[in-house]
Short mmCIF file of C-alpha atoms in Angstrom, two decimals:
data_model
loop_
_atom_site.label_atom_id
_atom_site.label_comp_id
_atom_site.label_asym_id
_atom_site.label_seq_id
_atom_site.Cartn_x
_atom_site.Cartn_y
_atom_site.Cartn_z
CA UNK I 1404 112.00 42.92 18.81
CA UNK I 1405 115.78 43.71 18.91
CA UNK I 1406 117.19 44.19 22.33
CA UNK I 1407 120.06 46.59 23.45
CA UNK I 1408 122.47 46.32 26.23
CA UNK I 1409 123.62 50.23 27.48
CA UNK I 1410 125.54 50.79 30.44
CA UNK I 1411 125.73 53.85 32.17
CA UNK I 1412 122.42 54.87 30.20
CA UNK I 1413 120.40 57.32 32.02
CA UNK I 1414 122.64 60.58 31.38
CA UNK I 1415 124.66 61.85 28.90
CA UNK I 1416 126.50 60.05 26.22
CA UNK I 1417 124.89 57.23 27.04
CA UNK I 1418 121.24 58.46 27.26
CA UNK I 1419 121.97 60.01 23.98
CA UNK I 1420 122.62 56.39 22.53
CA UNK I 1421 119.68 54.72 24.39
CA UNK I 1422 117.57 57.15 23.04
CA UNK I 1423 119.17 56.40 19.44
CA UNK I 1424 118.27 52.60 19.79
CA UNK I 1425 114.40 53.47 21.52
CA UNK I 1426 114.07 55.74 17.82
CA UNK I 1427 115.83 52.43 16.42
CA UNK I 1428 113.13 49.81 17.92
CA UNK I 1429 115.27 48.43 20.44
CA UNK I 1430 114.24 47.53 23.76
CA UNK I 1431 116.90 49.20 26.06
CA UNK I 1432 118.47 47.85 29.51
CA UNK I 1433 120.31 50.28 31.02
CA UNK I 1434 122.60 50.01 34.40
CA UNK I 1435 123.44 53.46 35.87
CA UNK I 1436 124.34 54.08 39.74
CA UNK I 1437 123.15 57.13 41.96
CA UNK I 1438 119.57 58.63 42.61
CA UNK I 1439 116.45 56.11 41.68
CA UNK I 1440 115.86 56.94 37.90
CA UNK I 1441 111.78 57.02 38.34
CA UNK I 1442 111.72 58.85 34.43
CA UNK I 1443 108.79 56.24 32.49
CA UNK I 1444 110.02 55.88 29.18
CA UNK I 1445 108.06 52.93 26.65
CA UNK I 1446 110.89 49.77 26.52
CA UNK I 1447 113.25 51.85 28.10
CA UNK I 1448 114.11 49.61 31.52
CA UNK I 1449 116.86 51.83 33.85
CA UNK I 1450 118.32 48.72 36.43
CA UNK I 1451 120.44 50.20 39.77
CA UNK I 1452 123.59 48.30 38.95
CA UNK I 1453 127.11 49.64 40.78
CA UNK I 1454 129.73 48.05 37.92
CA UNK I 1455 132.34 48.10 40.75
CA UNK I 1456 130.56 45.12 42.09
CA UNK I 1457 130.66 41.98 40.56
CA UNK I 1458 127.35 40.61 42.33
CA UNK I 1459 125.74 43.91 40.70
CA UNK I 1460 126.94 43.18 37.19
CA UNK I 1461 125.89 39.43 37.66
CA UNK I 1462 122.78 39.83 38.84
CA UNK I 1463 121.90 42.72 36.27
CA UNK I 1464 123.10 40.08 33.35
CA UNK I 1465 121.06 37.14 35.04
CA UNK I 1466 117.77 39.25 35.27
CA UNK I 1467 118.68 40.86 31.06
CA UNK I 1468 118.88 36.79 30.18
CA UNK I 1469 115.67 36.10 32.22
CA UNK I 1470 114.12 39.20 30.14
CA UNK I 1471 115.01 38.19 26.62
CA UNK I 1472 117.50 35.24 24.39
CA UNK I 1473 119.13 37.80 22.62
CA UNK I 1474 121.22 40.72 22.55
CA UNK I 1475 121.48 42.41 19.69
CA UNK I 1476 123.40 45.62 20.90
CA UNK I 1477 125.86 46.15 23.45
CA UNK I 1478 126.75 49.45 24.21
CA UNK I 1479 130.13 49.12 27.30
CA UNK I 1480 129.75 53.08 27.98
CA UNK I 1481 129.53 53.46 31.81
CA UNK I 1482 132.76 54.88 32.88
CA UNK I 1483 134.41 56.58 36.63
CA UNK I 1484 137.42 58.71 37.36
CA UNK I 1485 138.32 59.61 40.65
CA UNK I 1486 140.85 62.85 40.90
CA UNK I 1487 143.54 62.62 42.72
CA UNK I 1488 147.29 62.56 41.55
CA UNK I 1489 149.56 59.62 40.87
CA UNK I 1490 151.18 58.84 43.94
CA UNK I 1491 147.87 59.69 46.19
CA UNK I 1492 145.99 56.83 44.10
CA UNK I 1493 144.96 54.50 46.66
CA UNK I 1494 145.23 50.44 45.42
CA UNK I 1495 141.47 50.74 45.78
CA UNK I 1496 140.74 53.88 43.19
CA UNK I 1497 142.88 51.80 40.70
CA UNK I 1498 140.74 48.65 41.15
CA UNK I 1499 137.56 50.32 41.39
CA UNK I 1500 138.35 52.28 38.12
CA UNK I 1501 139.30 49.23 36.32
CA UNK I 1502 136.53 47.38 37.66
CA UNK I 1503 134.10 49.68 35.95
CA UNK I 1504 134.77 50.63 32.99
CA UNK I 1505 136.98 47.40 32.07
CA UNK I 1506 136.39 44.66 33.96
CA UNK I 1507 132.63 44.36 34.12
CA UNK I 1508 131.90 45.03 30.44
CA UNK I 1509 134.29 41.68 29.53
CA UNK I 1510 132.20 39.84 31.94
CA UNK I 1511 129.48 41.30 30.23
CA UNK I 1512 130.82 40.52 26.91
CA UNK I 1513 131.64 37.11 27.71
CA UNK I 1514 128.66 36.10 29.24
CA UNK I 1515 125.82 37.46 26.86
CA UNK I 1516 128.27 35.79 24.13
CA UNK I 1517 126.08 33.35 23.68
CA UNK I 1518 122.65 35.35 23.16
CA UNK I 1519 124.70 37.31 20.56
CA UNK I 1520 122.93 36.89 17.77
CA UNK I 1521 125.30 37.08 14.15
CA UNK I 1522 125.55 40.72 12.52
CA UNK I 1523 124.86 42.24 15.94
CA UNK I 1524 126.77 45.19 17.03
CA UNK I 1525 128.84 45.77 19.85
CA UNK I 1526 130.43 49.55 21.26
CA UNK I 1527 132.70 51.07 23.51
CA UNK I 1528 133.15 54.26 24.72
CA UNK I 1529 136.67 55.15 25.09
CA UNK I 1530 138.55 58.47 25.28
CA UNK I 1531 140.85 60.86 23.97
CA UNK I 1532 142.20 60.15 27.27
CA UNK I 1533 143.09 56.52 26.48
CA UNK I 1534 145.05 57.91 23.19
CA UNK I 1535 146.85 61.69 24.57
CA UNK I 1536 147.49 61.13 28.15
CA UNK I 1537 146.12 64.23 30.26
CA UNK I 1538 147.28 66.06 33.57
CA UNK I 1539 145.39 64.62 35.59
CA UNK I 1540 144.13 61.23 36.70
CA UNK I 1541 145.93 58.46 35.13
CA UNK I 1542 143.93 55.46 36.17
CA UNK I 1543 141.55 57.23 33.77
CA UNK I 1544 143.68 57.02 31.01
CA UNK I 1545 144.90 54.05 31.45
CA UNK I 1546 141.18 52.04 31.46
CA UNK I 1547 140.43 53.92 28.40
CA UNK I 1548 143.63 51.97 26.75
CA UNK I 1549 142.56 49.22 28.13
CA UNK I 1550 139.02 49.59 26.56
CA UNK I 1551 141.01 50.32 23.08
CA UNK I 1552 142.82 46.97 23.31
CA UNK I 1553 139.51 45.20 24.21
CA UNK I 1554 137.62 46.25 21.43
CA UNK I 1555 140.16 45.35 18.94
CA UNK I 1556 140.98 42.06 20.77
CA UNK I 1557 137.35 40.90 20.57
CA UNK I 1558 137.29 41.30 16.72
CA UNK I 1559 138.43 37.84 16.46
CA UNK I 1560 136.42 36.50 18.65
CA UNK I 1561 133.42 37.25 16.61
CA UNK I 1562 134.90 36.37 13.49
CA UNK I 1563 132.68 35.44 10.58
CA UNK I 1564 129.67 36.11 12.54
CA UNK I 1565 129.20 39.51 10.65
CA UNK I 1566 128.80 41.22 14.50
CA UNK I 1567 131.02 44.33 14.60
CA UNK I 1568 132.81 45.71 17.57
CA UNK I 1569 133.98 49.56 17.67
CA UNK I 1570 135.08 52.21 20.08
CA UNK I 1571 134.06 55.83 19.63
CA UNK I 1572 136.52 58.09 21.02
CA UNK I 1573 135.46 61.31 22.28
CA UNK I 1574 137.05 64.20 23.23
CA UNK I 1575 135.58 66.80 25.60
CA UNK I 1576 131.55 66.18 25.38
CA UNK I 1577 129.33 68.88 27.04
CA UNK I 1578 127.72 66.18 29.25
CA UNK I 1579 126.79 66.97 33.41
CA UNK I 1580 129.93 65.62 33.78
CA UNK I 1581 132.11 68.33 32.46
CA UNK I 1582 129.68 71.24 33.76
CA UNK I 1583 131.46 70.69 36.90
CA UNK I 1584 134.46 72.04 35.21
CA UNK I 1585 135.37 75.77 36.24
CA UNK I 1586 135.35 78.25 33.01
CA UNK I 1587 139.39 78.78 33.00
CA UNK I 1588 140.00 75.29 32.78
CA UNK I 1589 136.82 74.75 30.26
CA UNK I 1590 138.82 77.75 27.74
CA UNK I 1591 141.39 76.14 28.29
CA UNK I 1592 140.71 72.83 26.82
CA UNK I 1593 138.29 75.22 23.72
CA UNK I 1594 141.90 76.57 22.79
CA UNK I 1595 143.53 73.06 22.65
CA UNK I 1596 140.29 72.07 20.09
CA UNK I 1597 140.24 73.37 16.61
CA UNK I 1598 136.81 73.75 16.92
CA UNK I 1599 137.12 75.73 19.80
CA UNK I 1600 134.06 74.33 22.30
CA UNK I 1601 133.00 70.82 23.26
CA UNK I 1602 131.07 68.53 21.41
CA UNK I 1603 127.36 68.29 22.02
CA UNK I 1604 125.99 64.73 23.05
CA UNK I 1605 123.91 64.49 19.72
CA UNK I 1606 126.97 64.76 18.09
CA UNK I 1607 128.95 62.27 19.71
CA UNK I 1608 125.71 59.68 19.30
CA UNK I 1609 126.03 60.14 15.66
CA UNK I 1610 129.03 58.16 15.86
CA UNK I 1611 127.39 55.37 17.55
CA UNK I 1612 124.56 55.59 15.15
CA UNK I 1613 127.17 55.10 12.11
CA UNK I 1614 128.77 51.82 13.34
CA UNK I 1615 125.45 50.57 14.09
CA UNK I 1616 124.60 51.33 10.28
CA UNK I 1617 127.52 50.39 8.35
CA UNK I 1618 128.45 46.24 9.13
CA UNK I 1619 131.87 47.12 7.31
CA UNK I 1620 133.02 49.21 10.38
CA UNK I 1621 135.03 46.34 12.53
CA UNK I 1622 138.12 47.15 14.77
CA UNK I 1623 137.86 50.62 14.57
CA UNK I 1624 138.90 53.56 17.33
CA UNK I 1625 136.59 56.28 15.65
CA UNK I 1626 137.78 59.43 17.18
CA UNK I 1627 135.32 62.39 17.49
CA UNK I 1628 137.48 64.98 19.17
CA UNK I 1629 137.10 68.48 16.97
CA UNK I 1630 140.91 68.87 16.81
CA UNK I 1631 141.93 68.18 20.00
CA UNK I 1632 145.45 68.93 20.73
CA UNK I 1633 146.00 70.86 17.16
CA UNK I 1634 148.81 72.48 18.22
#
């Protein structure tokens, strides 16, 4: 059986793709943070794991490595923002915003590097965010550029091994996330897109599905935005 690696898996984007790897035959391990996730779902397992902590992130990679040898999908998704402006960003929102969605998916990387089997596959979520800079929230931002680099930095590190490592870049995704969102800021952001609404998750997971398909697609930022920022 082929195992995946998804972080921040038990709602939306990355639900969507853990769901695309269970349809797959993968065997999903999924961190997420919150509410116990008490859903049964057949080789689906859902492990409490707060990324800002490193003893989390260790301890979920030392009980995936007591579960299985190999990891043949690793899916960096999980993600945080916390809103407030530039100069009332405390030291600690930085770190604990680069500590998520950076930091612990290189530890991840590096560590399950050796249970990577060749021709394996290995995604990011980044964001429109990481390429446009937005209003608001520029930690954000700036973690999502980070997660850019990182995926084309690791290229070379799996070099002739035929394992691929991509970034899907997403624009506004109708995910719980964004239903927080009031409706003048939500039309808004539908004028700024082409396509004039958000993308669904499905959609979005279809991107994910195609680097997982095609072992040609290495070092790529695949944005899947609708036209954002058109005009």
């Amino acid at each position: 059986m082929k195992y995946a690696v998804v972080t921040g898996g038990t709602s939306g984007i990355g639900l969507g793709v853990a769901q695309m790897l269970l349809s797959k035959g993968y065997h999903v391990f999924a961190t997420y943070v919150g509410p116990e996730f008490t859903e049964q779902i057949p080789h689906f397992e859902a492990i409490n794991t707060d990324q800002s902590s490193r003893a989390d992130v260790y301890q979920f990679i030392n009980y995936v490595k007591s579960q299985t040898d190999h990891v043949d999908c690793l899916v960096c998704n999980a993600g945080m923002t916390i809103r407030k402006s530039f100069t009332e960003t405390r030291d600690e929102d930085w770190d604990k915003m680069m500590e998520v969605a950076v930091n612990s998916h290189y530890i991840m990387v590096r560590e399950f590097f050796p249970i990577i089997p060749a021709g394996s596959r290995i995604l990011f979520t980044g964001s429109q965010m990481g390429l446009n800079p937005h209003a608001t929230v520029l930690a954000y931002g700036v973690t999502k550029s980070a997660i850019h680099a990182l995926t084309k930095n690791l290229v070379k590190e799996f070099e002739g091994t035929g394992t691929t490592v991509n970034a899907i870049v997403p624009g506004f995704v109708e995910t719980p996330w964004q239903k927080e969102k009031p409706e003048e800021i939500k039309q808004n952001i539908y004028r700024k897109t082409a396509i004039h609404r958000f993308a669904s998750v499905d959609e979005i997971v279809d991107a994910y599905r195609f680097c997982i398909d095609n072992p040609f697609v290495n070092g790529s930022l695949i944005e899947v935005n609708g036209g954002y920022s058109y005009r």
